[in-house]
Short mmCIF file of C-alpha atoms in Angstrom, two decimals:
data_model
loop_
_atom_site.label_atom_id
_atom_site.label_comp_id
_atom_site.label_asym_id
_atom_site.label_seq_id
_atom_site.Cartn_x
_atom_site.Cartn_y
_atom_site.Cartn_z
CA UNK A 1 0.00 0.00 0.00
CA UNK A 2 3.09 2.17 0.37
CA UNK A 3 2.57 2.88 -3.54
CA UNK A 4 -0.65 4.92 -2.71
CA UNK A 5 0.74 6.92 0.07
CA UNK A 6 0.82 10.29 -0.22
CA UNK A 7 3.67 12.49 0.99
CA UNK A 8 3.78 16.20 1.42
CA UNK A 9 7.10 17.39 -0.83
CA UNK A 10 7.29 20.92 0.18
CA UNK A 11 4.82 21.85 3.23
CA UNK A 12 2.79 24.75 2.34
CA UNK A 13 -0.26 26.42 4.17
CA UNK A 14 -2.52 29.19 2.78
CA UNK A 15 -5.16 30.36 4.92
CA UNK A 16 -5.36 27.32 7.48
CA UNK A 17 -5.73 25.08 4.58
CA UNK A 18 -2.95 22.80 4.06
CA UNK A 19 -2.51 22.46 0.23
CA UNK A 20 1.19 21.43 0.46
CA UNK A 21 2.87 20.05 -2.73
CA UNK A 22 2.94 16.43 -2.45
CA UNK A 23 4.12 13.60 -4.12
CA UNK A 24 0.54 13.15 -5.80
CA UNK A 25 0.70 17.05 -6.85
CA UNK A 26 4.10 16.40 -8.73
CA UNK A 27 2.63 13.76 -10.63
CA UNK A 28 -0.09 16.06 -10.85
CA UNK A 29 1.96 18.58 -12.86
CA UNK A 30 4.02 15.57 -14.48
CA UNK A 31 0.64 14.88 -16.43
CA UNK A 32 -0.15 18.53 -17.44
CA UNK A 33 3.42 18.58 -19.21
CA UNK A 34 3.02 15.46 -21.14
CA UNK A 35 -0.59 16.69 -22.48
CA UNK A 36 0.81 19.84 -22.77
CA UNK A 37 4.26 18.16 -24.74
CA UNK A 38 2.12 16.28 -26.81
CA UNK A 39 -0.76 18.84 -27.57
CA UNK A 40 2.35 21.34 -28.65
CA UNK A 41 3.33 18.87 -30.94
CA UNK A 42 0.38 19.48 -33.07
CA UNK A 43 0.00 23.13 -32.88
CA UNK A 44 1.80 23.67 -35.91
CA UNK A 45 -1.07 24.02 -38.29
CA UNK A 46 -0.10 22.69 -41.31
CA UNK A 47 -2.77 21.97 -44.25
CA UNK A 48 -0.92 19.01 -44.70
CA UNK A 49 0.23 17.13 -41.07
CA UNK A 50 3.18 15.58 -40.27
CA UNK A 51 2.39 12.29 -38.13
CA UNK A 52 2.12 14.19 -34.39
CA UNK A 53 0.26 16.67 -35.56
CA UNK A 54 -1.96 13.56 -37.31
CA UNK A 55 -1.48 11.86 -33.68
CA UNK A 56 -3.28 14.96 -31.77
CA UNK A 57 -5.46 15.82 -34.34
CA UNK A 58 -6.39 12.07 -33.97
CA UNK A 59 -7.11 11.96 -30.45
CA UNK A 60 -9.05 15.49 -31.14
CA UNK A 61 -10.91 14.25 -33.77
CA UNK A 62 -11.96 10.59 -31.78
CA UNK A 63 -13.76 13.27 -28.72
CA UNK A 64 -15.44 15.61 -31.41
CA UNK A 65 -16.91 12.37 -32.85
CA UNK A 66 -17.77 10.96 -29.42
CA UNK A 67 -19.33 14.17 -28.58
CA UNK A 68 -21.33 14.78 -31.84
CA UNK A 69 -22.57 11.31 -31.75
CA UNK A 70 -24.01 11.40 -27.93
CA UNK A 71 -25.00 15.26 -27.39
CA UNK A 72 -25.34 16.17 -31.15
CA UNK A 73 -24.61 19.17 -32.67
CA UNK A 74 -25.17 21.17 -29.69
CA UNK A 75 -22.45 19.19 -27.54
CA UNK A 76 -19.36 20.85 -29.34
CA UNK A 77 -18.96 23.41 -26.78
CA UNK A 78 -18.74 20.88 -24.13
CA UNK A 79 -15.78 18.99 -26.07
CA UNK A 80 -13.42 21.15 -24.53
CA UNK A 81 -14.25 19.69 -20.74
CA UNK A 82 -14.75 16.41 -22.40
CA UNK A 83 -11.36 16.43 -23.80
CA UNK A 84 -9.80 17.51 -20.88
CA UNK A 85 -11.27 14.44 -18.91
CA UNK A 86 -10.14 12.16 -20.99
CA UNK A 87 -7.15 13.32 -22.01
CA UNK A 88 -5.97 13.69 -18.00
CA UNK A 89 -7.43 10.14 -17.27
CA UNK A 90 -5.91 8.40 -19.82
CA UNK A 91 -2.41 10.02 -19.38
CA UNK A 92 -2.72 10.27 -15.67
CA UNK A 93 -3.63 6.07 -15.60
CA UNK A 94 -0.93 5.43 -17.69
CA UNK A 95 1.67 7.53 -16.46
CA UNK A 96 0.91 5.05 -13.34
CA UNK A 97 1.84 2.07 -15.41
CA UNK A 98 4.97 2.91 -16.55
CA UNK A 99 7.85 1.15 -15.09
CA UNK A 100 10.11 4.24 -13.91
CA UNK A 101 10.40 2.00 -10.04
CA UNK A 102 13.46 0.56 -11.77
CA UNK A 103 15.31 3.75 -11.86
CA UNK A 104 16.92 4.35 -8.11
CA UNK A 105 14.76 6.73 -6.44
CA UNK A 106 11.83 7.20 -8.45
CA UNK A 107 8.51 6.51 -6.42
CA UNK A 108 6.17 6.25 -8.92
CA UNK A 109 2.51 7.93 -7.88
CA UNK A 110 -1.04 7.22 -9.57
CA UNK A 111 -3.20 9.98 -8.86
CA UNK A 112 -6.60 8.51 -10.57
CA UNK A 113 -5.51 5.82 -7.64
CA UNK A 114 -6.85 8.42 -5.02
CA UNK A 115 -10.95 8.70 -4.89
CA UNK A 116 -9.57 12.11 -3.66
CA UNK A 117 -8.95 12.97 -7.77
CA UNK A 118 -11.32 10.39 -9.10
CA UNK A 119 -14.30 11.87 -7.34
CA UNK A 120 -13.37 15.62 -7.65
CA UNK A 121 -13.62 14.96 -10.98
CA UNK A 122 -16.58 13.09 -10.69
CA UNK A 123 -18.55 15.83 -8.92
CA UNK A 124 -17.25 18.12 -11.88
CA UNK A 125 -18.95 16.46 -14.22
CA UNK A 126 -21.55 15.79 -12.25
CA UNK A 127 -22.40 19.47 -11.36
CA UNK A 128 -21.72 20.49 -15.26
CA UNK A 129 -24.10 18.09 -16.26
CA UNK A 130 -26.92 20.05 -13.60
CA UNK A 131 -26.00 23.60 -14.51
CA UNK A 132 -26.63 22.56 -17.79
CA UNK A 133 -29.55 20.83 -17.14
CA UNK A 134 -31.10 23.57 -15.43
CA UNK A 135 -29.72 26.36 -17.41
CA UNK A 136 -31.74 25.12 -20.01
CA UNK A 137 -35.03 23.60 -19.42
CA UNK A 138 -35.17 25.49 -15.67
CA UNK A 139 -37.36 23.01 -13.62
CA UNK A 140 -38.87 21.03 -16.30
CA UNK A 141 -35.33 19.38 -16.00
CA UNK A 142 -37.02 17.69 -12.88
CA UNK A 143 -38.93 15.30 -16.17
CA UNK A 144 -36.43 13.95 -16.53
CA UNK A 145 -36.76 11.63 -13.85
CA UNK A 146 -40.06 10.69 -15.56
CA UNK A 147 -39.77 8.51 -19.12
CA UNK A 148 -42.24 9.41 -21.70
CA UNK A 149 -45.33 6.78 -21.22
CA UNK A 150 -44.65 6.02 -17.78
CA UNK A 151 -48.45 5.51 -16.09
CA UNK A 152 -50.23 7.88 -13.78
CA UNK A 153 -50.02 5.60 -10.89
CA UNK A 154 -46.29 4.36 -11.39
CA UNK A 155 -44.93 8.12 -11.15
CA UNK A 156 -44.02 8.58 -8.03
CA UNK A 157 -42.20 5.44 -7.77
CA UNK A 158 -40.69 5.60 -11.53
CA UNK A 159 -39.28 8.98 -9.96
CA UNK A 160 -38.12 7.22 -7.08
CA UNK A 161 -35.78 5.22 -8.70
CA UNK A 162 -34.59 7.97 -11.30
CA UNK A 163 -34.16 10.07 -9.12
CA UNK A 164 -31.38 7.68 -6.95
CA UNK A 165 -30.13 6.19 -10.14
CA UNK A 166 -29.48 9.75 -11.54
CA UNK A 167 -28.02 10.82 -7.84
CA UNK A 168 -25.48 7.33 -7.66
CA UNK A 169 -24.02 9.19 -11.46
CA UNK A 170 -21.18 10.83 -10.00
CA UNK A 171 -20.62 7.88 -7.82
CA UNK A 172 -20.46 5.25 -9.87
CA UNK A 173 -18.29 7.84 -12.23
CA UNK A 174 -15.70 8.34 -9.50
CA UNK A 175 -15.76 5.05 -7.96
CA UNK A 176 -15.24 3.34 -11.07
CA UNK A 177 -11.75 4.79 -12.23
CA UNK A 178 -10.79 4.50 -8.93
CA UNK A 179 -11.81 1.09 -8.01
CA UNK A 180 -10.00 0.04 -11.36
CA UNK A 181 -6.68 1.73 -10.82
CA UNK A 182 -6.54 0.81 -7.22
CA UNK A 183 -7.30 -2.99 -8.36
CA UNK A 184 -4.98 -3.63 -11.09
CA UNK A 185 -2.09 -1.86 -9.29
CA UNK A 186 -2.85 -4.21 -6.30
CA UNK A 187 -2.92 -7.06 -8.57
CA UNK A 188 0.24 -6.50 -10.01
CA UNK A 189 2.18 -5.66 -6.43
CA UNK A 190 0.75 -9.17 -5.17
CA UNK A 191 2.01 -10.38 -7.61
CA UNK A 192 5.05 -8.83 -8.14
CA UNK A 193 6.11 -9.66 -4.37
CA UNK A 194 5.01 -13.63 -5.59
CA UNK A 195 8.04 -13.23 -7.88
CA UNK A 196 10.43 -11.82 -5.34
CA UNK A 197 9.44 -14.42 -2.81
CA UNK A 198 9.04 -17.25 -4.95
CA UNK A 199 13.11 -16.75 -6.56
CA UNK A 200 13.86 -16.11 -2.89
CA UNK A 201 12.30 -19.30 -1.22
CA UNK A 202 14.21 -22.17 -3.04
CA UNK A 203 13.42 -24.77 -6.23
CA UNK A 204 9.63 -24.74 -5.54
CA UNK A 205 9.21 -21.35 -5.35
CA UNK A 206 10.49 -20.49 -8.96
CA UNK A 207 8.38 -22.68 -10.40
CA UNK A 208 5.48 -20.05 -8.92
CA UNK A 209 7.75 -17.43 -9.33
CA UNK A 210 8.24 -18.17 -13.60
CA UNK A 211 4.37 -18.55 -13.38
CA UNK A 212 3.77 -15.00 -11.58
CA UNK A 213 6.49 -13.51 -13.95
CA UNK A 214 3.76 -14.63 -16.30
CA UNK A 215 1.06 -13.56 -14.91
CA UNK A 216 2.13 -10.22 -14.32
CA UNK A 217 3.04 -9.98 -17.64
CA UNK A 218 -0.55 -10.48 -19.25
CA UNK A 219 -1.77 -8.29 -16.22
CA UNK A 220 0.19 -5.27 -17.52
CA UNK A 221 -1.04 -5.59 -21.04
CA UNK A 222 -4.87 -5.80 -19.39
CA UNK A 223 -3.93 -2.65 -16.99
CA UNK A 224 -2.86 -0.68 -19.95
CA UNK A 225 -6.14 -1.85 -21.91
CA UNK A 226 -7.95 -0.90 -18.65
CA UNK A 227 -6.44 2.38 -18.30
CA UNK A 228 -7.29 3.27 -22.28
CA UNK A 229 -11.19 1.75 -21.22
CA UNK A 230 -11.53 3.77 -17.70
CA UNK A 231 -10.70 7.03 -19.63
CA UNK A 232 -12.91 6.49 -22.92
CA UNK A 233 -15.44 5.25 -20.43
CA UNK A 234 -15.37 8.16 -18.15
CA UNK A 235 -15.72 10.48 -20.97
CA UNK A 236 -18.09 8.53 -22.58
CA UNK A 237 -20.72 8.49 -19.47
CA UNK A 238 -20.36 12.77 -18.98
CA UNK A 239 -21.22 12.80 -22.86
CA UNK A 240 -24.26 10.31 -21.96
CA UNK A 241 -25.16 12.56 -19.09
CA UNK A 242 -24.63 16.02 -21.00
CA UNK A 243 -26.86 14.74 -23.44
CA UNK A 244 -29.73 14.39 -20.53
CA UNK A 245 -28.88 17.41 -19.46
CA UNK A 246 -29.38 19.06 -23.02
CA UNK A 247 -31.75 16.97 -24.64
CA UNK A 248 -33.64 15.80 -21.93
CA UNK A 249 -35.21 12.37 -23.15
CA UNK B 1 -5.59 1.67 2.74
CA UNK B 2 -4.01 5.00 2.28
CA UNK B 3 -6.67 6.61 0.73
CA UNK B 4 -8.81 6.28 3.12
CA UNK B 5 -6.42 7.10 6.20
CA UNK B 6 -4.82 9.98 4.51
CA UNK B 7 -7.82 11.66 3.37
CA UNK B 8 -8.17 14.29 5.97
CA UNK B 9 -4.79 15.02 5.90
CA UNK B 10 -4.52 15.35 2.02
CA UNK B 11 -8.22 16.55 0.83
CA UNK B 12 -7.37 20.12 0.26
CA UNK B 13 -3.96 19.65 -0.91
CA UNK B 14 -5.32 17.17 -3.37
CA UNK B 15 -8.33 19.67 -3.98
CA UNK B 16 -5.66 23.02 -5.06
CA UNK B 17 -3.23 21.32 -7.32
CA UNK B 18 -6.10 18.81 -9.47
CA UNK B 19 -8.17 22.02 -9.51
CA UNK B 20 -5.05 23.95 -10.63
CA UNK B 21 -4.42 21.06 -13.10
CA UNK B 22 -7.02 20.23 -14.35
CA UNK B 23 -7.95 24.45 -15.01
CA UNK B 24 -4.57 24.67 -16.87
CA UNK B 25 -5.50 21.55 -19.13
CA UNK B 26 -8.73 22.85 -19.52
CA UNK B 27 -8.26 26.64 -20.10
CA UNK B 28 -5.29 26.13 -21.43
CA UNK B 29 -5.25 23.40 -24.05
CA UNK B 30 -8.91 22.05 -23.45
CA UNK B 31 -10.45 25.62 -24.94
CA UNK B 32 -6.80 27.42 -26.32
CA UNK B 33 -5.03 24.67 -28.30
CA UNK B 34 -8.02 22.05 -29.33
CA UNK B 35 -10.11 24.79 -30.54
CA UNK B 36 -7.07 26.02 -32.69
CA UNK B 37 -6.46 21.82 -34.15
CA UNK B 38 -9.95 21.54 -34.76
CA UNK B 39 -10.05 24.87 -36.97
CA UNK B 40 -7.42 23.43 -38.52
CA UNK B 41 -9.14 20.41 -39.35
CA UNK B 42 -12.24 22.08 -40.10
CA UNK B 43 -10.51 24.13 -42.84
CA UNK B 44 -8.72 21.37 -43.98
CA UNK B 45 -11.77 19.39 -44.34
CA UNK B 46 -13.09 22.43 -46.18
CA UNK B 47 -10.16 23.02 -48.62
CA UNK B 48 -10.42 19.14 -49.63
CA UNK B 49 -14.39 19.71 -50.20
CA UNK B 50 -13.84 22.53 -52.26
CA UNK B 51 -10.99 21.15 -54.15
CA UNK B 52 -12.90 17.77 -54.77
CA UNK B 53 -15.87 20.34 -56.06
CA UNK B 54 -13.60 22.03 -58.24
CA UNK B 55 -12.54 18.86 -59.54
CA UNK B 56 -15.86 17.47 -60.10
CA UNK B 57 -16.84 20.96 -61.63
CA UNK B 58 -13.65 20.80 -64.26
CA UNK B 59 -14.35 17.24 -65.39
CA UNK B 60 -17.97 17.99 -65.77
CA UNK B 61 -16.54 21.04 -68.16
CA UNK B 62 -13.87 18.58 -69.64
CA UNK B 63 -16.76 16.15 -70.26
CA UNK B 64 -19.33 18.95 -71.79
CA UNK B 65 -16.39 20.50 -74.21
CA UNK B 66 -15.35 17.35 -74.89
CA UNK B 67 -19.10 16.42 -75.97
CA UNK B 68 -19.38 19.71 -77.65
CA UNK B 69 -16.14 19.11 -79.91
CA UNK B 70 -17.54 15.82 -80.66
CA UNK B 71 -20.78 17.08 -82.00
CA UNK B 72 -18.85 19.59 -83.71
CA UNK B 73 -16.55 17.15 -85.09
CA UNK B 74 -19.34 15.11 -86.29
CA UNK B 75 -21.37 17.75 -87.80
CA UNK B 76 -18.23 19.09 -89.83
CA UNK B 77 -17.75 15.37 -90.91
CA UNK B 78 -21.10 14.61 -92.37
CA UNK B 79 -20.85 18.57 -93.75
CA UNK B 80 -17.96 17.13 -95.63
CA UNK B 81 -19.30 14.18 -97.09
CA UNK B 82 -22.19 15.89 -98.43
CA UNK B 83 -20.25 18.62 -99.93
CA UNK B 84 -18.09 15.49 -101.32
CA UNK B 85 -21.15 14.01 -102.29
CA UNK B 86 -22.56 16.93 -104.24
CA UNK B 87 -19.40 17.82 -105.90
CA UNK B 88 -19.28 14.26 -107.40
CA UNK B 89 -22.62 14.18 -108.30
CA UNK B 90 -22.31 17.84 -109.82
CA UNK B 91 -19.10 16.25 -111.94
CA UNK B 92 -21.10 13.70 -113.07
CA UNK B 93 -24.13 15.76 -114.13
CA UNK B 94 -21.73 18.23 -115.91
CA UNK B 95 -19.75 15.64 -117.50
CA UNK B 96 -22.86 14.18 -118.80
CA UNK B 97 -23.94 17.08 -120.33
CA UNK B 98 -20.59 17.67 -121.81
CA UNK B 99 -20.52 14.11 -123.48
CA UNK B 100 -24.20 14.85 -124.67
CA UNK B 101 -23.46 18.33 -125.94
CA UNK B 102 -20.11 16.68 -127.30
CA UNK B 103 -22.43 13.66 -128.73
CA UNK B 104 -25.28 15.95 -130.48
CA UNK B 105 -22.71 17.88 -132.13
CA UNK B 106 -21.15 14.25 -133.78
CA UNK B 107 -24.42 13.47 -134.56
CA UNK B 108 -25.75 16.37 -135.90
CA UNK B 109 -21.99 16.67 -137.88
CA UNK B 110 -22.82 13.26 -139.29
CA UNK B 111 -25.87 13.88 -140.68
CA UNK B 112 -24.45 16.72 -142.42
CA UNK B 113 -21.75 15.17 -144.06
CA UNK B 114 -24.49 12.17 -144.99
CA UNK B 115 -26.29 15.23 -146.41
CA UNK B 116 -23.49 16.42 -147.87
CA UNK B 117 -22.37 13.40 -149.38
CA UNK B 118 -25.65 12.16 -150.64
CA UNK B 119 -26.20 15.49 -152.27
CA UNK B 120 -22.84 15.12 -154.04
CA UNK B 121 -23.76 11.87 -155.33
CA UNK B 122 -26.90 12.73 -156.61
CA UNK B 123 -25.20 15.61 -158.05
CA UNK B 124 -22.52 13.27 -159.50
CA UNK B 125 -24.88 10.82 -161.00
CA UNK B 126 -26.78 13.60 -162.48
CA UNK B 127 -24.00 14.95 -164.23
CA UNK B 128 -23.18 11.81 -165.00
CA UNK B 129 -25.84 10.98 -166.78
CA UNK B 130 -25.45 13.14 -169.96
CA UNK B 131 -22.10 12.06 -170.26
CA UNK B 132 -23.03 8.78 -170.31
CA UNK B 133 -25.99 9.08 -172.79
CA UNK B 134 -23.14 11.27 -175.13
CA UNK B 135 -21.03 8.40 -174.44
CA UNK B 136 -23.55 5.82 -175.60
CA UNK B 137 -24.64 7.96 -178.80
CA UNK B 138 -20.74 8.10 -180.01
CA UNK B 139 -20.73 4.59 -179.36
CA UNK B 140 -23.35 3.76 -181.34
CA UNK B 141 -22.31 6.12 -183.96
CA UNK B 142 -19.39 4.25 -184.01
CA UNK B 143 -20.00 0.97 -183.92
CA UNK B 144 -23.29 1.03 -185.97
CA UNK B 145 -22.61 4.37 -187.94
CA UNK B 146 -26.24 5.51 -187.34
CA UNK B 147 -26.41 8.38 -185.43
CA UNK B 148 -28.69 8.75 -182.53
CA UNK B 149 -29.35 11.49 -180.30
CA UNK B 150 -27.71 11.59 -177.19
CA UNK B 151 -31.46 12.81 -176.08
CA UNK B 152 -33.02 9.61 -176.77
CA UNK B 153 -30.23 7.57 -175.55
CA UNK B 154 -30.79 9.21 -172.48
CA UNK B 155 -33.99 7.32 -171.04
CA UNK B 156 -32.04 4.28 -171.57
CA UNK B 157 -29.26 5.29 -170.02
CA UNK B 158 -31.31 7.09 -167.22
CA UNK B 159 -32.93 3.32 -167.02
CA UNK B 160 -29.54 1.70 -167.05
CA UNK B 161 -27.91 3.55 -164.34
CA UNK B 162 -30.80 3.60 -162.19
CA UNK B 163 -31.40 0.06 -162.78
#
């Protein structure tokens, strides 16, 4: 569990809150540069792109399409914040993959590992997709907890349920990524200690440590999959949501 | 579980910096740099329409000139062949008259000289004719001594001749 601790790098108190630059807040910033790296890579605007600027324009193009497809025409000014999710959960997970442990010193940090991050960002969305909501359609937003054809006498249970379905949303959002970084980088410290143990424990113990070797090989390839998933999927449900919050039903 | 334990400790510190993060990537390249890539790509996308227009709009004008020249070419063609055509049959029809014209005037020289040469004859025979009945009378005179008119001998002669 030592992976997931956070420690305070340079102590640092504004106002009685303690917002003090941690571990967690240098991988933080470690994140923003690599977006930032690789969006500068394709800010140079070419009419014809040389193969970063076809990488970003890529990724760009795979949230407008995502976004047209689940809001509509109406959801392009939400790609922005759609974008940004994505693009900071999927580099954030898999900046948490890489192996930089092996170089002396380095103590790697997952930040979407921390329901801390996970459900700030869950909240976000969560609240975007009620301003909008209500920006909009005022309080006829509150049919939305009511399907078209529902019967008279069904409403108020109908609602009910809606109504904690649509309140578990940011839940579900933040406990998700989390659960699913948290997991896999458990899975892959038990059994990464199986391999140390087993090659330290005599003739029957390589046998299981060859076999967790193995193991933790496949699990790497399914962590990065996961991490790729738990972004796309993240940004995928705020699109679903937005486009309650926009189109109603 | 560190998370958990830590959270009280951590929340606000955690709180700033993803805030402070997460409002650079947002501000920052979220609404600053991915609006920029996707104008790009929208006027890319928009030069390639209009270029594959333009194309579309020069072969269709390819295609119609091409059509055009071809009815052109096709009208001067058969233009050609009838002029061909009339000039031959024009040659012909003037040739024909030519050989006529040529043809009357053999004929009509023909029956001239026939004319001519009939008239001589008759002319011929008719002058002829006294010499031939003066002929007769001497030769009577001579071989029977009488003397006969080359007037009567005439008939006879006339009769002889004419058969």
């Amino acid at each position: 569990m030592h992976q997931f601790t956070v420690e305070p790098l340079l102590p640092l108190n504004v106002a009685g809150y303690d917002i003090s630059f941690t571990n967690s807040s240098l991988w933080l910033l470690i994140t923003l540069a690599l977006i930032f790296g690789f969006m500068a890579t394709g800010m140079k605007r070419q009419l014809v792109p040389d193969r970063w600027q076809m990488a970003v324009e890529g990724v760009t193009g795979f949230i407008d399409d995502l976004v047209r497809v689940n809001i509509g025409p109406e959801g392009r000014k939400f790609m922005p914040f759609i974008f940004s999710l994505f693009m900071f959960i999927l580099v954030a997970n898999l900046l948490g993959l890489m192996p930089l442990a092996i170089i002396p010193g380095m103590h790697q940090f997952t930040t979407t590992s921390h329901f801390s991050i996970t459900g700030v960002l869950a909240v976000m969305s969560f609240s975007i997709v009620l301003i909008v909501g209500f920006a909009r359609h005022k309080l006829h937003f509150f049919s939305l907890f009511i399907p078209h054809g529902t019967p008279k006498i069904m409403v108020p249970l109908i609602a009910a349920i809606e109504f904690i379905s649509f309140m578990v949303r940011p839940f579900s959002l933040g406990l998700r990524l989390f659960v699913a970084m948290i997991a896999g980088h458990i899975l892959m410290e038990v059994f990464g200690s199986f391999v140390v143990n087993g090659f330290n424990s005599g003739p029957m113990g390589w046998g299981v440590g060859i076999l967790s070797f193995l193991f933790i090989i496949g699990v790497s390839a399914l962590e990065l999959l996961v991490s790729a998933i738990q972004a796309y999927v993240f940004a995928l449900l705020t699109t679903l949501y937005l486009n309650d919050a926009v189109n109603l039903h | 579980m560190p998370q958990i334990e830590q959270l009280p400790y951590i929340f606000f510190s955690q709180l700033f910096w993803l805030l402070l993060v997460f409002g650079i990537i947002y501000f920052a390249i979220g609404r600053g740099m991915v609006s920029k890539i996707q104008s790009v790509v929208d006027s890319r996308d928009r030069k390639i329409g209009e270029d594959l227009a333009a194309a579309q709009r020069a072969r269709e004008e390819a295609e119609s000139a091409e059509a055009a020249w071809r009815e052109r070419i096709d009208a001067s063609r058969s233009e050609a062949m009838r002029l061909a055509q009339e000039a031959k049959q024009q040659g012909g029809r003037e040739a024909e008259q030519r050989l006529k014209a040529i043809d009357d005037e053999l004929v009509a020289r023909l029956a001239e000289a026939e004319a001519r040469i009939r008239t001589s004859a008759e002319q011929a025979r008719r002058e002829l004719e006294p010499v031939a009945a003066e002929a007769v009378s001497e030769l009577v005179a001579k071989l029977t001594g009488k003397r006969i008119e080359s007037r009567e001998a005439e008939p006879m002669v006339k009769a002889a001749l004419h058969g």
